[in-house]
Amino acid sequence: MDHILRDLNPQQQRAVTHSGSPLLLLAGAGSGKTRVLTHRAAYFVSANLANQSEVLLLTFTNKAAAEMLQRMKKLLPSGHTDQLFAGTFHSFCCRLLRKDGAAIGVSPNFVIYDENDQESLIRSAISDLGLTPKEFNPKGVAYFIESAKNNYQSPSDLKQSSHGFWQSYATQIYTKYQQKLEEYQALDFDDLLFKTVKLFLEYPTVLQKYQEAYKYILVDEYQDTNQIQYLLTKLLAQKYRQVTVVGDASQAIYSWRGADYRNLTSFTTDFKEATVINLEQNYRSTQTILTAANAVISKNTTHPVLKLFTTKKSDEKIRVIQADSELSEAELVAQKIIFLSQNLHISLRNIAVLYRMNAQSRVIEESFIKSSIPYVLIGGLRFYERAEVKDILAMLRFAVDQRDMVSYDRLEKTIGKKKLQNLQQAISGLNVSRFSSSQLLDALISASSYLDKFDPKDEEDQRRLENIKELKSVATSHPNVYQFLENVSLVQQEYSLQEKKKKKENKDGVRLMTLHSSKGLEFEVVFLVGFEEGILPHSRSMVEASDIEEERRLCYVGITRAKDFLYLTYAARRLYFGKSSLNEPSRFLSDIPEELVEIEQVASFRDYRRPAPAGDNFYYDPDIY
C-alpha cells in the first residue's frame, strides 16, 4: 500500500485515497494526472475496496489505455489486473454490444465501418434518394450524422426539429443510411456509443447489470468528452456514484470534434455531493513558462482556470523573435536549433516546432532540408506528400506535358473522367508559357472544379484547402512554372534522402506538428511559430468570444509543452496563401508580463523571392479557396 502513495505530493495522495463521494480532479498541464488516475485505480484494488473486475477505466486512445494498464501492473501483484478493464469508450461499448446488443437488434457479429466505408454508404443513400453528391457533399453529410449521434439524436428526432432545405434532406439521407447499416449488420464508430446508450435507456435491467459489474469508474480527459460520452458515464455511475473524472478545461481544444468542456461543470450539477480537488503543481516546466501560461489563460472567463506552480528553478526567459518574413522566420528557427544542438547538446528529438495550421509546415520543412536538419512530422504527411497537393501538382505537370501518363492516371482516379475531360479541353486552349505559375494553378483548379470535393465547414477539408492555398504561395514565389516544378522535385528528392537517413538514425529529428497534435507531449525546447493575429488566434476564430477562448486554450497548450526553453516567433510580413500581408503580433503576446520576455535582436535575412507579376488576378479569389 505504501508504495502506491510514495512520491506523491499531498494533493495527489488526497486524490488517490479519497472515498465516499464522486471525485472531480481538475488537473493542470504536467501535474501528473495519469499517475494519479492509475494509482487511484490500483489503490481501489490494493485496499480491497473493489475487486479488479469492478474497476472501469475509460480514456480516448488505445495507447493511453495501454500505458495506464502497464503502470497498474507495476503497482499491483501479478494477476491483479487481468480482469480490470482499461480502454477507450469505443472498445468498451463494442464489447458490451457484442454481448447484449441483440436486445435492440444489434447482431453479435456486427462489422464496424470506418470513414471510407461510411462515406461510400452515404453516397449510396444519396443516390437512392435521387440526389447528387454535388448537392450534398458526402463528407458534409457524414459530419451532420456524426454530430446528431454524438448528441443522441436519431433520424426520427431530427425530423421533428430539422428546418431548411439542406437539413431536411440530410435527415432523409441519415434515415436511409441507418437503414442500410441495419441491412448490412454494420455499425459506424458513433453507433457504438449511440447504441449502447439506447440499450441502457430502453432496457434498465441491462443497465443495472453493468452498474453492478463496474462499481468504480474512472474517466480520463473529461474535458474532451462529447454529450453521448457524458451521458454514458452518467448512466453507468448513477447507482453507486463511485466515479472519478479528471480533466482541465484550459486544455479543451477539440470543440470541432464535438468535445464539450462544460461537462466538467455539469459533473458537479449531476453529482452534487462531488468533491473537487485541484492538482496545480507542475512537474514539467520552469516557473517562467508557467507564469506566462497562467497569464495567457487567465483571460478566459467561461471555465475554471488553475494556477500552475513548480519547484523547478531557471533564470531562462521566454525568447521572442520578430522576423522579416516567413522565410526569415524559418531560417532563424533552423539557426537556433543548430545552435541548441551543437552548443547545449540538446537532442533533436527533444525539440519541437509547433504551428496553428498544417500548411505552415511547408516553409519550415524546406528550411530544415536546406540546413540539413533531420525532422519528423507528427500526425501528418510532409507537405508535398499530401494528397491534395499532389493532385494540384499532377494538374500542373500534365498541363506542361500532356504525355505525362503518371499524372493523367492520378487525375483520372482523383477527379474522375468527366472532370478530367473538362481539364484537358481547358489545357488545349492555353499557351502555358504565357502564364505565371500562380495564374496557371488557378486556371487548372477552376477548369477541373477541384474545390467542389471539399466542404469548407468540415475541419479536415479546411486543412486541405489551406494546403492548396499554401501551394499558391510557392507558385507566387516561383513565377516560371518549369522552375516551380523543378523546385518541388528537388525538395521531394531531399525528402527521400532524409527518409533513408532518418531510418539509420532511429528517427532522430526535430518534431514538427500542429498545436492540436502536441497535446499530451513535452519537449525541452519548443518553438511556437506564426505567433500572429490571423494565425494564432486564427482568422476564422475572431468573431465569437467562445472561439477566441478556444484559441487562447490552444496557445496555453502550446506554451505548456515546453520544459526549459520557449521561443515565440512571428513575421512582420508573410506571404500568406499567395498574397503578401503585414501582420500584428498575436494578442496573446501582450498577455505575457514583460519581465518574463527577452526580445532577440536578429540580423536581417534577405528574401530572395521574386515579386508576383503585375496584374495577377486570373481566377484567384482567396474567399473561394
XYZ file of C-alpha atoms in Angstrom:
625
model
C 0.000 0.000 0.000
C 2.790 2.447 0.917
C 4.408 2.095 -2.488
C 1.213 3.357 -4.122
C 1.332 6.623 -2.160
C 5.094 7.035 -2.157
C 6.477 10.029 -4.090
C 3.040 11.636 -4.439
C 2.528 15.213 -3.255
C -0.173 15.880 -0.596
C -2.876 16.802 -3.127
C -2.105 13.743 -5.229
C -2.261 11.496 -2.130
C -5.589 13.049 -1.177
C -6.914 12.386 -4.675
C -5.701 8.756 -4.699
C -7.193 7.850 -1.303
C -10.443 9.840 -1.495
C -13.596 7.816 -0.831
C -17.258 8.312 -0.066
C -18.301 10.626 -2.894
C -17.811 11.272 -6.601
C -14.497 12.948 -7.364
C -13.659 15.666 -9.878
C -9.928 16.150 -10.400
C -9.030 19.426 -12.058
C -5.519 18.552 -13.186
C -3.333 21.179 -14.826
C -0.785 20.563 -17.557
C 2.146 18.465 -16.334
C 0.561 17.836 -12.934
C 0.769 14.030 -13.131
C -2.902 13.298 -13.819
C -2.203 9.934 -15.473
C -0.139 8.923 -12.471
C -2.900 9.923 -10.064
C -5.585 8.128 -12.051
C -3.644 4.861 -12.310
C -2.522 4.988 -8.669
C -6.155 5.590 -7.644
C -7.334 2.556 -9.617
C -4.538 0.462 -8.086
C -5.456 1.796 -4.640
C -9.040 0.543 -5.009
C -7.787 -2.984 -5.644
C -4.896 -2.925 -3.149
C -7.084 -1.577 -0.316
C -9.762 -4.228 -1.049
C -12.315 -1.520 -1.811
C -13.030 -3.192 -5.136
C -12.408 -6.402 -6.996
C -10.279 -5.783 -10.071
C -13.207 -6.731 -12.314
C -15.274 -3.914 -10.773
C -12.888 -1.194 -11.972
C -13.603 0.508 -15.304
C -11.004 2.944 -16.630
C -12.039 4.855 -19.751
C -9.820 7.031 -21.932
C -9.591 8.237 -25.532
C -6.781 6.303 -27.210
C -5.601 2.720 -27.124
C -2.083 3.992 -26.493
C -3.155 5.871 -23.349
C -5.132 2.847 -22.135
C -2.159 0.522 -22.663
C 0.129 2.884 -20.758
C -2.294 3.077 -17.826
C -2.626 -0.684 -17.670
C 1.154 -1.078 -17.790
C 1.555 1.336 -14.885
C -1.004 -0.527 -12.794
C 0.748 -3.823 -13.457
C 3.849 -2.344 -11.824
C 1.818 -1.240 -8.794
C -0.150 -4.461 -8.193
C 0.880 -8.109 -7.699
C 0.949 -10.390 -10.715
C -2.533 -11.313 -11.935
C -4.284 -8.446 -10.133
C -5.021 -6.533 -13.335
C -6.103 -9.435 -15.563
C -9.813 -8.664 -15.191
C -9.543 -4.882 -14.907
C -10.844 -3.023 -17.953
C -8.747 -0.108 -19.197
C -9.708 1.007 -22.687
C -11.427 3.529 -24.910
C -15.121 4.383 -24.796
C -15.490 2.716 -28.181
C -13.747 -0.534 -27.232
C -15.848 -0.805 -24.069
C -19.096 -0.250 -25.978
C -18.054 -2.661 -28.717
C -17.506 -5.442 -26.203
C -20.787 -4.652 -24.442
C -22.865 -4.648 -27.636
C -21.493 -7.993 -28.793
C -22.742 -9.472 -25.534
C -26.072 -7.707 -25.053
C -26.843 -5.692 -28.179
C -29.290 -8.270 -29.522
C -31.960 -6.746 -27.299
C -32.077 -3.704 -29.613
C -31.448 -5.642 -32.821
C -27.639 -5.443 -32.941
C -26.149 -8.697 -34.210
C -23.286 -10.052 -32.081
C -21.366 -10.466 -35.352
C -21.740 -6.847 -36.468
C -18.977 -5.281 -38.554
C -17.620 -1.795 -37.903
C -17.458 0.652 -40.819
C -14.569 3.095 -40.971
C -14.711 6.595 -42.503
C -14.261 5.347 -46.073
C -16.983 2.716 -45.659
C -19.238 5.338 -44.123
C -18.705 7.768 -46.993
C -19.413 5.052 -49.576
C -22.656 4.140 -47.823
C -23.705 7.795 -47.626
C -23.058 8.144 -51.384
C -25.279 5.129 -51.933
C -28.012 6.631 -49.746
C -27.773 9.936 -51.626
C -28.154 8.106 -54.934
C -31.139 6.047 -53.691
C -32.951 9.293 -52.847
C -32.388 10.688 -56.337
C -29.926 13.294 -55.079
C -26.351 14.006 -56.134
C -23.038 14.324 -54.227
C -22.671 17.805 -55.701
C -25.841 18.910 -53.898
C -24.993 17.011 -50.718
C -21.291 16.590 -50.096
C -20.896 13.111 -48.508
C -18.327 14.442 -46.037
C -20.672 17.233 -45.001
C -23.497 14.734 -44.521
C -21.151 12.450 -42.545
C -20.348 15.367 -40.225
C -24.093 16.061 -39.857
C -24.770 12.423 -38.922
C -21.802 12.290 -36.538
C -22.986 15.445 -34.784
C -26.505 14.039 -34.457
C -25.300 10.752 -32.983
C -22.934 12.494 -30.580
C -25.935 14.424 -29.281
C -28.049 11.247 -29.163
C -30.398 12.322 -31.932
C -31.955 9.640 -34.137
C -33.359 10.372 -37.623
C -36.865 10.499 -36.154
C -35.707 13.038 -33.554
C -34.300 15.258 -36.287
C -37.415 15.019 -38.469
C -39.290 16.958 -35.816
C -36.654 19.677 -35.449
C -34.951 19.969 -38.853
C -35.532 23.157 -40.805
C -34.404 24.393 -44.181
C -33.832 22.592 -47.467
C -30.389 21.097 -46.745
C -31.098 19.897 -43.226
C -34.412 18.367 -44.253
C -32.782 16.282 -46.996
C -29.736 15.495 -44.857
C -32.134 13.973 -42.324
C -33.624 11.785 -45.087
C -30.102 10.682 -46.058
C -29.423 9.893 -42.378
C -32.569 7.751 -42.292
C -31.618 5.841 -45.456
C -28.024 5.472 -44.229
C -29.173 3.885 -40.964
C -31.476 1.517 -42.841
C -28.535 0.352 -44.936
C -26.328 -0.138 -41.853
C -29.011 -2.343 -40.300
C -29.426 -4.259 -43.558
C -25.690 -4.986 -43.673
C -25.469 -5.732 -39.916
C -22.940 -2.933 -39.551
C -22.265 -0.097 -37.143
C -20.157 3.006 -37.606
C -17.927 4.227 -34.764
C -20.523 6.698 -33.497
C -23.098 3.901 -33.385
C -21.000 2.049 -30.817
C -21.782 4.705 -28.217
C -25.231 5.602 -29.558
C -26.472 2.013 -29.477
C -25.033 1.412 -26.001
C -26.862 4.420 -24.557
C -30.029 3.335 -26.394
C -29.656 -0.128 -24.877
C -29.245 1.304 -21.372
C -32.234 3.633 -21.684
C -34.602 1.072 -23.210
C -33.533 -1.907 -21.083
C -32.961 -0.846 -17.444
C -32.095 -4.439 -16.490
C -29.110 -4.356 -18.841
C -28.027 -1.011 -17.402
C -28.321 -2.417 -13.883
C -26.183 -5.405 -14.904
C -23.319 -3.116 -15.909
C -23.788 -0.816 -12.930
C -23.285 -3.865 -10.711
C -20.348 -5.068 -12.794
C -18.457 -1.746 -12.743
C -18.883 -0.036 -9.391
C -15.700 2.042 -9.668
C -15.467 4.192 -12.792
C -12.528 6.422 -13.737
C -12.570 8.676 -16.822
C -9.533 10.451 -18.258
C -9.520 13.739 -20.250
C -13.068 14.564 -19.240
C -12.929 17.973 -20.924
C -12.755 16.110 -24.249
C -15.960 14.103 -23.774
C -18.912 14.818 -26.022
C -22.541 14.661 -24.953
C -23.073 10.953 -25.562
C -19.878 10.009 -23.703
C -21.046 12.215 -20.854
C -24.455 10.531 -20.843
C -22.904 7.052 -20.930
C -20.686 7.830 -17.920
C -23.588 9.353 -16.017
C -25.801 6.290 -16.595
C -23.116 3.824 -15.505
C -22.283 5.784 -12.335
C -25.866 6.597 -11.361
C -26.327 3.802 -8.831
C -23.096 3.549 -6.810
C -21.735 7.037 -7.652
C -18.139 5.872 -7.234
C -16.972 7.845 -10.237
C -13.728 9.760 -10.717
C -13.226 12.112 -13.642
C -10.076 14.054 -14.417
C -9.710 16.984 -16.759
C -8.578 20.528 -17.374
C -10.891 22.990 -19.106
C -7.851 25.085 -20.034
C -6.748 22.268 -22.347
C -10.118 21.848 -24.072
C -9.184 22.337 -27.745
C -11.422 19.886 -29.600
C -14.823 21.600 -29.794
C -14.813 20.963 -33.564
C -14.920 17.239 -32.757
C -17.953 17.733 -30.518
C -15.996 17.831 -27.240
C -17.639 19.987 -24.588
C -15.527 21.243 -21.672
C -18.752 22.266 -19.912
C -19.142 18.606 -18.986
C -16.662 19.372 -16.192
C -19.037 21.864 -14.586
C -22.090 19.723 -15.375
C -20.473 16.927 -13.366
C -20.911 18.846 -10.105
C -24.524 19.540 -11.031
C -25.370 15.891 -11.679
C -23.291 14.705 -8.730
C -23.970 17.444 -6.202
C -22.073 15.618 -3.463
C -18.907 15.517 -5.573
C -15.554 16.519 -4.106
C -13.317 18.741 -6.245
C -9.528 18.533 -5.900
C -7.154 20.797 -7.829
C -3.811 19.435 -8.986
C -1.739 22.545 -9.715
C 1.861 21.512 -9.058
C 3.575 21.134 -12.405
C 6.482 18.706 -12.858
C 7.385 19.694 -16.414
C 8.095 23.378 -16.989
C 10.048 26.218 -15.413
C 8.155 28.801 -13.367
C 8.777 31.424 -16.060
C 6.977 29.291 -18.627
C 4.143 28.505 -16.205
C 3.688 32.155 -15.220
C 3.437 33.060 -18.895
C 0.899 30.268 -19.480
C -1.119 31.376 -16.440
C -1.138 34.965 -17.714
C -2.475 33.918 -21.117
C -5.190 31.533 -19.901
C -6.368 33.730 -17.015
C -8.141 35.988 -19.541
C -10.675 33.197 -20.157
C -13.819 33.625 -18.050
C -16.137 30.752 -19.008
C -14.344 27.876 -17.287
C -12.225 27.112 -14.208
C -8.595 28.226 -14.558
C -5.874 26.587 -12.463
C -2.792 28.461 -11.313
C 0.175 26.231 -12.035
C 3.346 26.339 -9.982
C 6.578 24.364 -9.785
C 9.683 23.934 -7.673
C 11.814 23.787 -10.837
C 14.186 26.774 -10.941
C 15.583 28.526 -14.007
C 16.646 32.050 -14.987
C 15.900 31.364 -18.655
C 13.435 33.861 -20.127
C 10.980 33.326 -22.949
C 12.644 34.370 -26.212
C 10.606 36.402 -28.700
C 11.865 36.716 -32.266
C 10.461 39.033 -34.921
C 11.485 38.015 -38.430
C 11.222 39.961 -41.685
C 9.196 37.265 -43.432
C 8.079 33.662 -43.094
C 11.263 32.616 -44.909
C 13.340 34.582 -42.443
C 11.356 33.076 -39.571
C 12.039 29.536 -40.788
C 15.720 30.318 -41.360
C 16.108 31.776 -37.854
C 14.389 28.778 -36.268
C 16.795 26.494 -38.152
C 19.802 28.526 -36.961
C 18.615 28.416 -33.347
C 18.105 24.660 -33.490
C 21.601 24.133 -34.843
C 22.971 26.292 -32.005
C 20.965 24.432 -29.328
C 22.034 21.078 -30.723
C 25.726 21.871 -31.127
C 26.309 24.076 -28.076
C 23.792 22.881 -25.474
C 23.833 19.301 -26.791
C 20.040 19.073 -26.803
C 18.851 16.054 -28.761
C 16.856 16.971 -31.873
C 14.022 14.682 -30.761
C 13.639 16.922 -27.685
C 12.986 19.998 -29.834
C 9.536 20.742 -31.273
C 8.242 23.310 -33.742
C 4.529 23.922 -33.232
C 2.194 25.755 -35.608
C -1.512 26.578 -35.776
C -2.137 25.381 -39.339
C -0.886 22.308 -41.139
C 0.054 24.404 -44.164
C 2.668 26.279 -42.102
C 4.906 23.212 -42.115
C 5.912 23.749 -45.750
C 8.330 26.650 -45.296
C 9.760 25.095 -42.103
C 10.353 21.785 -43.889
C 12.149 23.449 -46.794
C 14.346 25.470 -44.424
C 15.280 22.326 -42.480
C 16.100 20.479 -45.681
C 18.312 23.364 -46.791
C 20.093 23.342 -43.397
C 20.341 19.512 -43.282
C 18.291 19.335 -40.089
C 16.516 15.949 -39.752
C 12.857 16.259 -38.778
C 9.847 14.081 -38.121
C 6.303 15.191 -38.907
C 3.926 14.119 -36.150
C 0.304 13.457 -37.057
C 0.636 14.330 -40.719
C 2.369 13.926 -44.053
C 5.164 16.084 -45.397
C 3.744 18.988 -47.360
C 4.412 17.723 -50.886
C 3.163 14.245 -49.964
C -0.336 15.444 -49.021
C -2.962 14.137 -51.439
C -4.477 17.491 -52.374
C -1.011 18.983 -53.026
C -0.054 16.002 -55.196
C -3.318 16.361 -57.131
C -2.658 20.019 -57.993
C 0.950 19.259 -58.907
C -0.300 16.477 -61.189
C -2.512 19.051 -62.970
C 0.459 21.382 -63.459
C 2.712 18.588 -64.700
C 0.058 17.369 -67.103
C -0.512 20.925 -68.347
C 3.168 21.352 -69.276
C 3.460 17.844 -70.726
C 0.304 16.017 -71.797
C 2.351 12.858 -72.427
C 2.768 12.517 -68.631
C 0.594 9.407 -68.137
C 1.513 9.082 -64.438
C -0.130 12.449 -63.758
C -3.010 11.539 -66.105
C -3.688 8.285 -64.235
C -3.622 10.066 -60.873
C -6.081 12.716 -62.060
C -8.411 10.119 -63.548
C -8.617 8.447 -60.135
C -8.943 11.607 -58.057
C -11.220 13.876 -60.120
C -12.898 11.378 -62.440
C -13.066 11.039 -66.226
C -15.635 13.791 -66.825
C -13.741 16.476 -64.919
C -10.505 15.296 -66.485
C -12.024 15.801 -69.943
C -13.010 19.347 -68.967
C -9.476 19.910 -67.718
C -7.970 18.603 -70.978
C -10.183 20.922 -73.020
C -9.066 23.898 -70.916
C -5.404 22.934 -71.245
C -5.674 22.586 -75.028
C -6.704 26.244 -75.214
C -3.885 27.518 -73.004
C -0.437 28.728 -74.000
C 1.276 27.550 -70.827
C 4.388 29.661 -71.348
C 2.321 32.870 -71.220
C 1.013 32.222 -67.706
C 2.740 32.566 -64.364
C 2.723 29.538 -62.070
C 0.018 31.029 -59.869
C -2.153 32.022 -62.855
C -1.855 28.536 -64.310
C -2.588 26.922 -60.950
C -5.770 28.997 -60.566
C -6.893 28.255 -64.113
C -6.453 24.494 -63.697
C -8.230 24.405 -60.323
C -11.135 26.324 -61.833
C -11.335 24.203 -65.001
C -11.270 20.928 -63.069
C -13.810 22.075 -60.445
C -11.374 20.516 -57.980
C -12.545 22.554 -54.997
C -16.074 21.119 -55.300
C -14.910 17.999 -53.449
C -14.235 19.967 -50.248
C -16.682 21.205 -47.645
C -15.305 24.416 -46.044
C -17.337 23.656 -42.909
C -15.521 20.354 -42.405
C -12.365 20.783 -40.287
C -10.341 18.226 -42.248
C -11.379 19.743 -45.580
C -10.491 23.175 -44.241
C -6.937 21.945 -43.614
C -6.760 20.569 -47.154
C -7.929 23.897 -48.565
C -5.247 25.661 -46.517
C -2.624 23.347 -48.019
C -3.830 24.269 -51.502
C -3.600 27.941 -50.572
C -0.061 27.406 -49.323
C 0.851 25.829 -52.670
C -0.339 29.120 -54.171
C 2.365 30.834 -52.062
C 5.014 28.524 -53.531
C 3.727 29.265 -57.034
C 3.864 33.011 -56.342
C 7.490 32.628 -55.222
C 8.381 30.798 -58.476
C 6.510 32.558 -61.328
C 8.036 30.347 -64.032
C 6.072 27.109 -63.967
C 9.040 25.000 -65.088
C 11.227 26.410 -62.318
C 8.363 25.933 -59.868
C 8.009 22.238 -60.721
C 11.779 21.818 -60.694
C 11.955 23.322 -57.188
C 9.235 20.958 -55.985
C 11.062 17.959 -57.466
C 14.291 18.930 -55.734
C 12.520 19.264 -52.382
C 10.836 15.887 -52.894
C 14.226 14.341 -53.670
C 15.552 15.727 -50.383
C 12.517 14.223 -48.645
C 13.537 10.822 -49.953
C 17.172 11.204 -48.885
C 16.166 12.367 -45.412
C 13.769 9.438 -45.002
C 16.615 6.992 -45.693
C 18.934 8.848 -43.341
C 16.240 9.105 -40.671
C 15.791 5.331 -40.589
C 19.508 4.895 -39.926
C 19.363 7.447 -37.125
C 16.371 5.788 -35.486
C 14.081 8.662 -36.391
C 16.111 11.234 -34.516
C 14.909 14.631 -35.676
C 13.107 17.796 -34.694
C 9.405 17.177 -34.125
C 7.082 19.235 -36.347
C 3.379 19.262 -35.547
C 0.231 21.343 -35.169
C -0.715 22.697 -31.772
C -3.644 20.269 -31.703
C -1.290 17.319 -32.223
C 1.040 18.468 -29.439
C -1.421 17.941 -26.608
C -0.087 15.422 -24.096
C 3.527 15.756 -25.262
C 6.510 17.579 -23.771
C 9.867 18.816 -25.082
C 12.963 20.503 -23.702
C 12.668 23.203 -26.370
C 9.515 24.498 -28.064
C 9.303 26.951 -30.966
C 5.796 28.358 -31.350
C 5.911 29.843 -34.855
C 3.489 32.190 -36.607
C 2.614 33.917 -33.335
C 0.487 36.459 -35.187
C -3.019 37.835 -35.413
C -4.886 35.851 -38.054
C -2.829 32.738 -37.381
C -2.978 32.419 -33.586
C -5.706 33.357 -32.993
C -6.884 32.056 -36.357
C -8.762 34.466 -38.616
C -11.806 32.156 -38.546
C -11.982 32.473 -34.750
C -12.216 36.227 -34.326
C -15.992 36.720 -34.326
C -17.315 34.654 -31.441
C -15.914 35.164 -27.944
C -16.091 31.396 -27.374
C -13.831 30.814 -30.388
C -11.248 33.284 -29.090
C -11.296 31.458 -25.754
C -10.551 28.173 -27.515
C -7.676 29.802 -29.420
C -6.362 31.042 -26.075
C -6.550 27.490 -24.714
C -4.676 26.291 -27.796
C -1.945 28.850 -27.098
C -1.846 27.692 -23.461
C -1.402 24.085 -24.576
C 1.479 25.108 -26.836
C 3.264 27.088 -24.135
C 2.955 24.310 -21.555
C 4.598 21.753 -23.865
C 7.956 23.454 -23.144
C 10.078 22.198 -20.270
C 13.126 24.506 -20.378
C 13.216 26.778 -23.427
C 10.342 28.547 -25.186
C 10.648 30.617 -28.371
C 7.743 32.664 -29.746
C 8.333 33.763 -33.338
C 6.399 35.946 -35.761
C 6.958 37.613 -39.117
C 6.444 41.307 -39.868
C 5.476 40.340 -43.425
C 4.194 36.997 -44.593
C 3.345 35.520 -47.980
C 0.050 34.136 -46.788
C -1.873 31.845 -49.135
C -0.417 33.540 -52.202
C -0.713 37.154 -51.054
C 1.687 39.279 -49.035
C 0.316 40.586 -45.737
C 1.551 42.715 -42.840
C 0.701 41.046 -39.557
C 0.500 42.231 -35.976
C 1.980 40.039 -33.237
C -0.583 37.780 -31.559
C -2.699 39.457 -28.891
C -1.584 36.638 -26.598
C 1.948 38.050 -26.595
C 0.760 41.201 -24.808
C -0.748 38.995 -22.059
C 2.714 37.766 -21.035
C 4.421 40.016 -18.436
C 7.324 41.945 -19.972
C 9.776 40.837 -17.291
C 9.408 37.214 -18.463
C 10.331 38.019 -22.051
C 13.589 38.724 -23.848
C 13.389 40.174 -27.343
C 16.099 38.655 -29.519
C 17.781 41.005 -31.950
C 18.426 39.240 -35.222
C 20.274 40.137 -38.372
C 18.054 40.733 -41.359
C 17.636 37.825 -43.746
C 17.317 38.681 -47.391
C 14.147 37.456 -49.068
C 15.195 36.080 -52.454
C 11.678 35.613 -53.774
C 10.714 37.484 -56.872
C 7.507 39.539 -56.624
C 4.425 38.212 -58.357
C 3.816 39.613 -61.848
C 1.661 42.735 -62.052
C -1.978 42.122 -62.777
C -2.022 38.630 -61.312
C -5.773 38.425 -60.829
C -6.534 35.461 -63.062
C -9.193 33.252 -61.435
C -7.786 33.814 -57.957
C -10.189 34.660 -55.167
C -8.983 33.939 -51.606
C -12.570 33.692 -50.394
C -13.180 30.781 -52.787
C -10.128 28.901 -51.546
